[in-house]
Coordinates of C-alpha atoms and ligand atoms in Angstrom, one line a residue:
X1 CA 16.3 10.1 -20.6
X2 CA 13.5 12.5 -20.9
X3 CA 11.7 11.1 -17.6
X4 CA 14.1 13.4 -15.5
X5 CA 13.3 16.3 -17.4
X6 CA 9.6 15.9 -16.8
X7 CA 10.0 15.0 -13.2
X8 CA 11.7 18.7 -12.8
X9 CA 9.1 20.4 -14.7
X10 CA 6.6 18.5 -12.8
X11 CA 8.0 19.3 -9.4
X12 CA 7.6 23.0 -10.5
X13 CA 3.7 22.6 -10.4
X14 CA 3.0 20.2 -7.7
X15 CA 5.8 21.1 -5.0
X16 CA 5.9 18.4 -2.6
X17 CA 2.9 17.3 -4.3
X18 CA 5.2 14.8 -6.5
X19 CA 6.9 12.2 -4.7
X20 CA 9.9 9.9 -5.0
X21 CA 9.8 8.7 -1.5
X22 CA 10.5 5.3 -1.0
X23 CA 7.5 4.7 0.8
X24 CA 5.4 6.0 -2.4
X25 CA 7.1 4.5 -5.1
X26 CA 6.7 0.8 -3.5
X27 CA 2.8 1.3 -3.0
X28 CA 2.4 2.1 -6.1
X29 CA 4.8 -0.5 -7.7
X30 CA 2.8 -3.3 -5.7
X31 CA -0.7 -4.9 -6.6
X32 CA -3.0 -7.4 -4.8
X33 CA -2.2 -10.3 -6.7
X34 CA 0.6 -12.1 -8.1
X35 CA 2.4 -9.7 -10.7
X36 CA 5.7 -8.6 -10.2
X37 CA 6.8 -5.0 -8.2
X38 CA 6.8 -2.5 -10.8
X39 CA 7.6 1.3 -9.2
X40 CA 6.7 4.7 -11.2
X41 CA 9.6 6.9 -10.6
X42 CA 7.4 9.4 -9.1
X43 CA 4.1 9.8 -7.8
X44 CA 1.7 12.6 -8.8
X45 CA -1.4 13.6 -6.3
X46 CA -3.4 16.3 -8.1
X47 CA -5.9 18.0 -6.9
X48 CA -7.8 19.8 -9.8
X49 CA -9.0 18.9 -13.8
X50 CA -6.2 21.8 -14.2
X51 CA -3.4 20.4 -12.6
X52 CA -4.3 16.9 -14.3
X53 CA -3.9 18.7 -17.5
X54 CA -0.5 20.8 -16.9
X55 CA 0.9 16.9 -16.0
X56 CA -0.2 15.6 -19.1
X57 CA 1.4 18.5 -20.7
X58 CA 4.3 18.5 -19.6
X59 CA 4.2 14.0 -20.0
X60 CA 3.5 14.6 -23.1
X61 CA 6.1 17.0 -24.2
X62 CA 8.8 14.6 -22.6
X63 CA 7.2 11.6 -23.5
X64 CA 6.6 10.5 -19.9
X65 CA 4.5 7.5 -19.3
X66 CA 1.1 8.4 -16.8
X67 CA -0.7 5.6 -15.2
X68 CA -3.9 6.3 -13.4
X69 CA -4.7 5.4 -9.4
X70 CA -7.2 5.0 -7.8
X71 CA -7.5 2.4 -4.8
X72 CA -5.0 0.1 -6.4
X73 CA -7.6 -2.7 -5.8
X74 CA -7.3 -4.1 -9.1
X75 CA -6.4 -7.4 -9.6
X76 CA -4.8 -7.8 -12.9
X77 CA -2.0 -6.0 -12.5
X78 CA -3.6 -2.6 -14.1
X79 CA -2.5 -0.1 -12.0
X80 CA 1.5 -1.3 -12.5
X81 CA 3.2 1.6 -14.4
X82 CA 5.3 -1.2 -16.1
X83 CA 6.9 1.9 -18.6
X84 CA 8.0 3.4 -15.8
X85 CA 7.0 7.2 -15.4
X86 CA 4.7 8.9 -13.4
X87 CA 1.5 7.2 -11.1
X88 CA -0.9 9.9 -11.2
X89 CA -2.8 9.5 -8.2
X90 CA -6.1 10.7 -7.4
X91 CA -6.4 10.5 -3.4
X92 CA -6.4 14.6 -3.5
X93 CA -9.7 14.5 -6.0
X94 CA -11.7 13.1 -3.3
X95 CA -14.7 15.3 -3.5
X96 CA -18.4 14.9 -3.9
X97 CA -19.0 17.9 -6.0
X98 CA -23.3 17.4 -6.7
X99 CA -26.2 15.9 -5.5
X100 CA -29.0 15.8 -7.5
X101 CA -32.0 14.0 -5.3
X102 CA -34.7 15.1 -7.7
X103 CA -32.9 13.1 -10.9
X104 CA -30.8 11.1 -8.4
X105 CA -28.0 11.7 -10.0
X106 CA -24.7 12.5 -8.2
X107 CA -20.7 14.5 -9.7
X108 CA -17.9 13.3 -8.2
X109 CA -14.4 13.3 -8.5
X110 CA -12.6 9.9 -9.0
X111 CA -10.6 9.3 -5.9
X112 CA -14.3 9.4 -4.1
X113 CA -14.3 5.9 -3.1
X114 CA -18.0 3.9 -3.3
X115 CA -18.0 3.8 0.7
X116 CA -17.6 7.4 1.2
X117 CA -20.1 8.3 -1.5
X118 CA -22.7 6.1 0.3
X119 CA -22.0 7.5 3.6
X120 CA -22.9 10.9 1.9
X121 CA -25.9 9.8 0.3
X122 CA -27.1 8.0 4.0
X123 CA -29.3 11.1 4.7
X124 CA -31.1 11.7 1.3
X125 CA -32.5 7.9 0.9
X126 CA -30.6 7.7 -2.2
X127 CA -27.7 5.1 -2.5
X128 CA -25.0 4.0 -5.8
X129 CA -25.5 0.3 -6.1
X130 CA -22.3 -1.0 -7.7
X131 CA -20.2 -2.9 -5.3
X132 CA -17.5 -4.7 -5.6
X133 CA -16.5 -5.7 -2.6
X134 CA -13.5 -3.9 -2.2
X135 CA -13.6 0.2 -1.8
X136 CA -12.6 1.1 -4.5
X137 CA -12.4 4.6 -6.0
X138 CA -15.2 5.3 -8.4
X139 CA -12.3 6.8 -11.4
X140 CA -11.2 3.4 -10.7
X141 CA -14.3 1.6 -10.6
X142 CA -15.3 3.4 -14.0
X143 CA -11.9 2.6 -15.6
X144 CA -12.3 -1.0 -15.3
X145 CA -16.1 -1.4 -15.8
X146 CA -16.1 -2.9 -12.2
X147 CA -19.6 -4.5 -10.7
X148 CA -20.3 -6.7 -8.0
X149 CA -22.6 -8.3 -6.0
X150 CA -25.4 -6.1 -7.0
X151 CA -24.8 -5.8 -10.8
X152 CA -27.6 -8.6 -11.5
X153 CA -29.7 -6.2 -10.3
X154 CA -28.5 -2.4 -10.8
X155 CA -26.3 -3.1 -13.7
X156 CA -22.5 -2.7 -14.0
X157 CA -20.5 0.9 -14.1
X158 CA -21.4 0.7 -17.7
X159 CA -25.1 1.2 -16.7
X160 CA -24.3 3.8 -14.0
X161 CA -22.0 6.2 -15.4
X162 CA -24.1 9.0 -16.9
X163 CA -21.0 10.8 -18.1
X164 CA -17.3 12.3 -17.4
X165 CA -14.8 14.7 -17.8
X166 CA -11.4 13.4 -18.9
X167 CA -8.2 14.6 -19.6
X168 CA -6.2 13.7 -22.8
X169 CA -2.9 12.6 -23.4
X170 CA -2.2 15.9 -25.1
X171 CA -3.4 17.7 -22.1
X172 CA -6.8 18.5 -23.7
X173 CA -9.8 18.5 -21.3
X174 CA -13.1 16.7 -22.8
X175 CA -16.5 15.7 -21.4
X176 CA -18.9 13.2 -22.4
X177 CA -22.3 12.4 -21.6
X178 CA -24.9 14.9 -19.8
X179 CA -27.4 14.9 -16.9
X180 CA -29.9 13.5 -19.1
X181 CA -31.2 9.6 -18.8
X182 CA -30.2 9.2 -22.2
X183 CA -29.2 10.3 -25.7
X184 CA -28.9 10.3 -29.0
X185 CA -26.1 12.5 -29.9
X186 CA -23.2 11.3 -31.4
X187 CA -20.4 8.4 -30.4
X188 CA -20.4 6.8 -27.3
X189 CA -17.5 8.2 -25.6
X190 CA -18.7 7.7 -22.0
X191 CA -19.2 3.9 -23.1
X192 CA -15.5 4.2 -24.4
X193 CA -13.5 5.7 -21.3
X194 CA -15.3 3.5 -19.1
X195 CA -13.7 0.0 -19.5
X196 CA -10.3 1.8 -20.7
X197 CA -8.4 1.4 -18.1
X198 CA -6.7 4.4 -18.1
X199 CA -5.4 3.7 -21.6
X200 CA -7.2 6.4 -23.1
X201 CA -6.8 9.9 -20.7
X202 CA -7.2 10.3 -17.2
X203 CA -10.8 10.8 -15.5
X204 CA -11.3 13.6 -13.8
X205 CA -15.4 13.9 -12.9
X206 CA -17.6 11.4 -13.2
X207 CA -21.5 11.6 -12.9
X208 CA -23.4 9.1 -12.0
X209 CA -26.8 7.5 -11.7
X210 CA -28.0 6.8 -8.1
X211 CA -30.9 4.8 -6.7
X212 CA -33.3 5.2 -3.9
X213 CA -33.0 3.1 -0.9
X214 CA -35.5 0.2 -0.9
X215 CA -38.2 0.2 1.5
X216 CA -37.5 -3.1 2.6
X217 CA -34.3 -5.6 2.2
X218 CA -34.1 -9.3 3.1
X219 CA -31.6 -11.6 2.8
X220 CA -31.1 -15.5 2.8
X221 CA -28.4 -18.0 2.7
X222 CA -28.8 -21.5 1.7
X223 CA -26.8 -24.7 1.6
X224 CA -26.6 -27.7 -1.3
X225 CA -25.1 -31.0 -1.7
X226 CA -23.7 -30.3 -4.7
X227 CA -22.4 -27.3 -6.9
X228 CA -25.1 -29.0 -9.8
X229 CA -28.3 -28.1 -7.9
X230 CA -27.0 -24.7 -6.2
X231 CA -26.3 -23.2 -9.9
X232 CA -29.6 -24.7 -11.5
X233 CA -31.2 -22.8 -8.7
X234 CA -29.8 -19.9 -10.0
X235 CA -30.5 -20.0 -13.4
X236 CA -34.4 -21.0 -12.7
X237 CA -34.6 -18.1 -10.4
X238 CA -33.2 -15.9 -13.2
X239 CA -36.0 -17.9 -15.9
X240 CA -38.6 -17.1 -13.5
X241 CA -38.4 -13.3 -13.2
X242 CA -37.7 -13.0 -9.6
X243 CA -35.9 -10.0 -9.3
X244 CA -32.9 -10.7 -7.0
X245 CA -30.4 -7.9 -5.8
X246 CA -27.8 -9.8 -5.5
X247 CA -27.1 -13.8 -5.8
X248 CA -23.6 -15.1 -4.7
X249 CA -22.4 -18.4 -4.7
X250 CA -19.7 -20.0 -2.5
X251 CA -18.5 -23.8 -2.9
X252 CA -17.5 -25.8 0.6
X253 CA -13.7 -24.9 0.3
X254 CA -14.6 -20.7 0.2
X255 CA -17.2 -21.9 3.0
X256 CA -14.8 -23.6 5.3
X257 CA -12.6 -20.6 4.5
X258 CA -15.1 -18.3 5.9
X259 CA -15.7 -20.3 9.1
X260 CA -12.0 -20.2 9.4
X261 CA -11.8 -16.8 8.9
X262 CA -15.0 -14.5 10.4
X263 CA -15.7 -17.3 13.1
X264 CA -19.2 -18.5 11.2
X265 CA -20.3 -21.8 11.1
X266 CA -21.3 -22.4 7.5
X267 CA -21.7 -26.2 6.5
X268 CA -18.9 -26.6 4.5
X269 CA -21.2 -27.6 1.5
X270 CA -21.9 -24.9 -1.5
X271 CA -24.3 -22.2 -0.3
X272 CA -26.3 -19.4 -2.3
X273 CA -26.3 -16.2 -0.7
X274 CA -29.0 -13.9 -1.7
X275 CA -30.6 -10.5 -1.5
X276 CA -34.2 -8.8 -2.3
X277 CA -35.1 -5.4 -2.5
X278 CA -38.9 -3.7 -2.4
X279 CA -41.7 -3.5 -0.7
X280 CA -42.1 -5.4 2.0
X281 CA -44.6 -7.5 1.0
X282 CA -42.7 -8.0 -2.3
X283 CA -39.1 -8.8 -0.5
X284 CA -40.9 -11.4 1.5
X285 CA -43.1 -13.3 -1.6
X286 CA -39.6 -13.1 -3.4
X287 CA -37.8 -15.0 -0.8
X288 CA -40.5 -17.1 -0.4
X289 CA -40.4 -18.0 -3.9
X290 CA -36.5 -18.6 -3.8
X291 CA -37.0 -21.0 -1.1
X292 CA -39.5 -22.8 -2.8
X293 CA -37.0 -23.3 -6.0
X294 CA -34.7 -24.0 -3.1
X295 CA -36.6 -27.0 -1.9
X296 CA -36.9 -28.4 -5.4
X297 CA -33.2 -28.5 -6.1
X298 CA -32.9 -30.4 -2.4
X299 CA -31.2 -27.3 -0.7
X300 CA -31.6 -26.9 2.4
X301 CA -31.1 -24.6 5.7
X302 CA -32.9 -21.8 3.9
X303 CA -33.6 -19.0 6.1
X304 CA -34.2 -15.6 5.4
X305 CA -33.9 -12.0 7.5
X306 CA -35.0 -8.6 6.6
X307 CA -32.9 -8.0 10.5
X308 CA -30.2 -5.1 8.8
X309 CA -28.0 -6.9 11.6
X310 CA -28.4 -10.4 9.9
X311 CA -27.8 -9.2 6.5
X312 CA -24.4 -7.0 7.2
X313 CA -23.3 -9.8 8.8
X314 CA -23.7 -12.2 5.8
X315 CA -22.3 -9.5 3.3
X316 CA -19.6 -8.6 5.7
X317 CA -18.5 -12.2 5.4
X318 CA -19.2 -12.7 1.5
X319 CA -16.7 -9.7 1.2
X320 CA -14.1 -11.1 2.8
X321 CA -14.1 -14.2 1.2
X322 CA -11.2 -13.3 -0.9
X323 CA -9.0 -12.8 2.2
X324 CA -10.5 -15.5 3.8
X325 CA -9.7 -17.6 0.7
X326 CA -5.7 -16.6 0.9
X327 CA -5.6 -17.0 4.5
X328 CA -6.4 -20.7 4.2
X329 CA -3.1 -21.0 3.0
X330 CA -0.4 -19.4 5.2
X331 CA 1.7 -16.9 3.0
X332 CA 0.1 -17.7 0.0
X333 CA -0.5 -15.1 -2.9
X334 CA -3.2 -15.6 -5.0
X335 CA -4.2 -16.0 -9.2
X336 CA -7.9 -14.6 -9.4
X337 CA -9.8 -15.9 -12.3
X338 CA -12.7 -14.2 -13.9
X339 CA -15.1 -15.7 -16.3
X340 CA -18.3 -15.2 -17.2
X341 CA -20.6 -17.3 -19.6
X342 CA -24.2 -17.2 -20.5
X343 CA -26.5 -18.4 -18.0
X344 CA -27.4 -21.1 -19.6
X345 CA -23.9 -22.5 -19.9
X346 CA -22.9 -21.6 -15.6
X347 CA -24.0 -25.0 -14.5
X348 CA -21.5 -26.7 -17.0
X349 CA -18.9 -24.2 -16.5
X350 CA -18.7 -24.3 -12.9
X351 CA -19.0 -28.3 -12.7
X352 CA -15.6 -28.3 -15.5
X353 CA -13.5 -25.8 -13.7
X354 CA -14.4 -27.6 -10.0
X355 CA -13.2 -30.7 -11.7
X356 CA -9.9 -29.5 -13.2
X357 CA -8.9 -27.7 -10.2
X358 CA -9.5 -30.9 -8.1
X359 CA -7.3 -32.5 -10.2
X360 CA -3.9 -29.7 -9.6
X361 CA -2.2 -29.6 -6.9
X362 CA -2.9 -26.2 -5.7
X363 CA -6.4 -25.1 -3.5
X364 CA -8.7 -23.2 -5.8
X365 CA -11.9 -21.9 -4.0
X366 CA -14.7 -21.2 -6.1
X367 CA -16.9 -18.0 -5.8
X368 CA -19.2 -15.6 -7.7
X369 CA -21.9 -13.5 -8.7
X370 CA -23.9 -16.3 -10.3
X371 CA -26.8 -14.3 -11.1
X372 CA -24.6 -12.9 -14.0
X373 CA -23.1 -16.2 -15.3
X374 CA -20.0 -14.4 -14.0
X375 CA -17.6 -16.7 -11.3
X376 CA -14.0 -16.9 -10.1
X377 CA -11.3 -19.6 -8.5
X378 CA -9.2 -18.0 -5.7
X379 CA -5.8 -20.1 -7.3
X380 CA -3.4 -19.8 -4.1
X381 CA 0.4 -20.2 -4.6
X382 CA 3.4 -20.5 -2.6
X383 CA 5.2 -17.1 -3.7
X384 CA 8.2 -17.7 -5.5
X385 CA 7.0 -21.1 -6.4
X386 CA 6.8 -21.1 -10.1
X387 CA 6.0 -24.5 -10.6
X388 CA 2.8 -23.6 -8.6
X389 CA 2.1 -20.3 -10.9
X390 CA 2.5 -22.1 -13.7
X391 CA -0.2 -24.4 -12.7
X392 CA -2.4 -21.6 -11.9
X393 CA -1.8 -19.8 -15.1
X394 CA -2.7 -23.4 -16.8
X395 CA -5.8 -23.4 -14.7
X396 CA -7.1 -20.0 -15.7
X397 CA -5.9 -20.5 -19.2
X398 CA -8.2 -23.4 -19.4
X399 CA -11.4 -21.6 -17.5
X400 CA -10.6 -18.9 -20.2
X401 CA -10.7 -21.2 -22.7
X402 CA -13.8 -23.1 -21.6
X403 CA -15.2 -19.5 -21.2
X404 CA -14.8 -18.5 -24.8
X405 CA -15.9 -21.7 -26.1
X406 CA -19.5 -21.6 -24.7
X407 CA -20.0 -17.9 -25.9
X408 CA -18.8 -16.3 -23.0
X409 CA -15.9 -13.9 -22.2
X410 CA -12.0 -13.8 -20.1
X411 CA -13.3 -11.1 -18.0
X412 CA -16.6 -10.3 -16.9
X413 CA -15.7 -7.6 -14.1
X414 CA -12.3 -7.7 -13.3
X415 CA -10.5 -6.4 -16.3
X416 CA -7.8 -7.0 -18.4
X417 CA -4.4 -5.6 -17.1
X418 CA -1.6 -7.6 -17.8
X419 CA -3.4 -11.0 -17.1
X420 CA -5.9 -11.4 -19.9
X421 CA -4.1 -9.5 -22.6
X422 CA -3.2 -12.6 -24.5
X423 CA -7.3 -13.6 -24.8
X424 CA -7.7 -10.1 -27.1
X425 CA -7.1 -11.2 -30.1
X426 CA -9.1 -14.6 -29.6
X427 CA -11.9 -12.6 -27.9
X428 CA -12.0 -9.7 -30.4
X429 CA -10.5 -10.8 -33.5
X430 CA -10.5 -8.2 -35.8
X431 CA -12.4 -5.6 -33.6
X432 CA -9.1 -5.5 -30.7
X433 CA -7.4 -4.1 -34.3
X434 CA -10.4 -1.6 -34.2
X435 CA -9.5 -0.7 -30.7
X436 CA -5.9 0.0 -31.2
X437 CA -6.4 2.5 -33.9
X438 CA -8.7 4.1 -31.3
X439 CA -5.8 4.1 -28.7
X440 CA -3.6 5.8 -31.9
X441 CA -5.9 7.9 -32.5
X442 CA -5.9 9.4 -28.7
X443 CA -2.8 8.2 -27.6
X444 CA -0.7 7.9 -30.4
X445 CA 3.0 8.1 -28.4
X446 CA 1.2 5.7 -26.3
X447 CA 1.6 7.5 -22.9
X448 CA -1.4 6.5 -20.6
X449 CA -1.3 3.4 -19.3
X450 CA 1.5 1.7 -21.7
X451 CA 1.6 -1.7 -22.3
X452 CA -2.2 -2.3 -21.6
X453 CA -5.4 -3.5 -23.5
X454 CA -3.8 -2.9 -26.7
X455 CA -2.1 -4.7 -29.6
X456 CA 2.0 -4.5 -28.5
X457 CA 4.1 -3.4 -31.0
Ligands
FAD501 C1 -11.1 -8.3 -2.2 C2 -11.4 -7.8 -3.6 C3 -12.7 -8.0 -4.2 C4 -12.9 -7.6 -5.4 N1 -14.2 -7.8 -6.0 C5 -14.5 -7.3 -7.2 C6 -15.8 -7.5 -7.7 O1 -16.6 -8.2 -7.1 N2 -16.1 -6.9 -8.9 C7 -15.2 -6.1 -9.6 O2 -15.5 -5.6 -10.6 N3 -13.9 -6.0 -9.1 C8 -13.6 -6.5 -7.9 N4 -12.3 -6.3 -7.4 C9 -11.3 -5.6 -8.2 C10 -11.3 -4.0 -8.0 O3 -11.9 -3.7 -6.7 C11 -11.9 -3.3 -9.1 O4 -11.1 -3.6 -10.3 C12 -11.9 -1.8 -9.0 O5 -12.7 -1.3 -10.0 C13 -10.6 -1.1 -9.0 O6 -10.7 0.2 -8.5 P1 -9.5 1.0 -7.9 O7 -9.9 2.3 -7.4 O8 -8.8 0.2 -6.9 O9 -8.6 1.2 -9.2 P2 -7.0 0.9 -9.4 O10 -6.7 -0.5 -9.1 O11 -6.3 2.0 -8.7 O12 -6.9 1.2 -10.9 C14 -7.6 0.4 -11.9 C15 -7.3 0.9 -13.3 O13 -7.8 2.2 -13.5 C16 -6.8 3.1 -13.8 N5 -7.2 4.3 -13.1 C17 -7.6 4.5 -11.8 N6 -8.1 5.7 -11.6 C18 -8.0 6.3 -12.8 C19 -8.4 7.6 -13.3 N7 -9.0 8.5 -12.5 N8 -8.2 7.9 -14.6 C20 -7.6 7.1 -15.4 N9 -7.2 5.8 -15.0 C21 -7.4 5.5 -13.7 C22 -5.5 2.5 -13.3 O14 -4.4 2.9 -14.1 C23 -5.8 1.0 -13.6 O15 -5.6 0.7 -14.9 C24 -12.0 -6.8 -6.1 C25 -10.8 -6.5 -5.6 C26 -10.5 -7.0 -4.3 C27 -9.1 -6.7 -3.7

């Protein structure tokens, strides 16, 4: 078993700094959905690009498996070292090394998480607009090309990572990208690491683009009869050009949920959720116009606040919705789906899915960032139940399906993991084959992040 060996000659470098406590080895065995407990057999908390490197080393030379963490917030079972081996978590690379106000650009390490980076930023009117909800750590964030409520507006991680410093699974230490707004030289390998999941090195540094604060933000939340008119909103608000920062739908079981859950008092009917950012002049003709499109598709309620107390509420509550979703079944664990189609397709693909998932047996509340044809069902199941996971895995199979069909994709922002592994080769045909001799030619005893994103032999 080399794993031991490499566990000693680890131990020599980080001290108490690798773990096998019991307490360690469960968090980072566990995930936030529904696949099954997978422990590392030791943790690793680095602190520096140097010490990163010395552990891949010495992985490398014992062929020890290293899996990347961040948050753990993933919900596709990435983070699970399912080779065994060492977690390599980055808690102890939790600095922000640069801020650059003048190009708005920022360096941190990857165990910054996207709350404390904006807390830092509060006092320089600059802010780093990808948010997905949960805080996650921005290595983490990058490795699964995370966005968020505000991606239809500021773009996903792909748009906001500048560049970054990873380390190989050989131990070598590469960077990619520079300060500069763009470029022309040579292979995208920013574009590559981020997405990876960890299957391709470890990230030590990212640097990233920020933006400033808007001089004015309102908000609005609207309710429809039907899930029909609330998505044809979005898509003639998109047609139109009015520049939304964010646009969230919720259907009436997520809104009960809510109520349930934060104490509102949503109709329990399909709302929009929206957000505009400028001037204030501009913020107010924008909702304006939104409510007009509002009133033609026969919402109604439509209200909107630039009162920063009105809108934290309302994004407070959007971002629990996942937790609000899984409390409305006692015990339940949940089967997030993730799809995302071309807008022109959302209406359709939103109608299908609400239909077959009125027809299972299991609740399914449905919830997304519309704006980006991208939306989910919160599938909750009985743990244990397999009958019930079955039926959820059916379900998602089918949105999957549905997805791919209209020219859309299996994952839009959550990732692939373990869940969506098997949609590769239908997604990607001969271009997935393309990626694994990528992950050979980086990786080739297949140490990062085994059993991930690529072909398995
Ligand atoms: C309530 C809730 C809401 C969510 N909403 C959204 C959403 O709206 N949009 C969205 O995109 N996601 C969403 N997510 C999913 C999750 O927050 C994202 O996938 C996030 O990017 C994960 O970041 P993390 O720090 O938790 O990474 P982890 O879960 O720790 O790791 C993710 C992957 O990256 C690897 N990794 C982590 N750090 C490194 C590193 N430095 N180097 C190499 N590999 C590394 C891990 O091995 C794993 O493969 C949500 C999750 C929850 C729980």
């Amino acid at each position: 078993m080399p794993v031991p060996e490499a566990l000693t000659a680890l131990a020599k470098i980080l001290g108490d700094r690798l773990s096998r406590s019991k307490s360690d080895l469960d968090l980072h065995g566990r995930n936030e959905t529904y696949f099954p407990f997978a422990p590392p057999d030791a943790v690793a908390y680095p602190e520096t690009t140097e010490e990163v490197a010395a552990i891949a080393r010495i992985c490398a030379q014992h062929d020890c498996p290293m899996t990347g963490w961040g948050a753990g917030t993933s919900l596709e079972g990435h983070a699970l070292p399912v080779r065994g081996g060492i977690s390599v978590d980055f808690s102890r690379m939790n600095r922000v090394l640069q801020v650059n106000p003048q190009d708005m650009d920022c360096v941190v390490q990857p165990g910054v998480t996207r709350e404390a980076l904006n807390q830092e930023l509060r006092a320089t009117g600059l802010f780093f607009p990808v948010d997905p909800g949960a805080n996650a750590s921005l290595g983490g964030m990058a490795c699964t090309r995370a966005s968020g409520t505000t991606a239809v507006r500021y773009g996903t991680m792909r748009d906001n990572v500048l560049g970054l410093e990873a380390v190989l699974a050989d131990g070598r230490v590469i960077r990619t990208g520079t300060r500069a707004r763009k470029s022309a030289a040579g292979y995208d390998l920013t574009g590559l690491f981020v997405g990876a999941e960890g299957t391709l090195g470890l990230i030590t540094e990212l640097t990233l683009k920020l933006q400033g604060q808007p001089e004015a933000i309102s908000a609005a939340v609207c309710a429809f009869d039907e899930i029909g008119p609330a998505v044809e909103t979005v898509i003639e608000t998109i047609q139109m050009g009015i520049p939304m920062a964010r646009i969230e739908f919720v259907d009436a079981a997520t809104a009960a949920a809510v109520n349930a859950y934060s104490g509102a008092s949503f109709p329990e009917m399909p709302h929009l959720m929206v957000e505009f950012h400028g001037s204030e002049a501009g913020v107010a003709e924008q909702a304006e116009s939104f409510g007009a499109l509002v009133g033609e598709h026969g919402g109604h309620g439509f209200d909107w606040s630039s009162r920063p107390e009105d809108r934290n509420a309302l994004w407070a509550m959007r971002h629990n919705a996942y937790y609000a979703c899984l409390a409305a079944r006692k015990g339940a664990t949940a089967l997030v789906t993730d799809l995302c189609v071309p807008i022109s397709r959302l209406a359709e693909a939103v109608e299908e899915t609400r239909a077959d998932i009125a027809a299972a047996t299991i609740p399914g509340p449905i919830l997304g960032h519309v704006g980006d044809g991208n939306f989910h069902a919160i599938l909750l199941v009985e743990p244990g139940n397999t009958a019930e996971l079955d039926e959820a895995k059916a379900l998602s199979h089918r949105m999957v399906e549905r997805a791919l069909r209209m020219g859309g994709t299996a994952t839009g922002e959550h990732g692939i993991g373990m869940g969506k592994l098997g949609y590769m080769d239908k997604e990607h045909g001969a271009a997935w084959d393309v990626m694994g001799a990528l992950k050979q030619a980086l990786d080739p005893k297949d140490l990062m992040n085994p059993g991930k994103m690529v072909r398995q032999g």
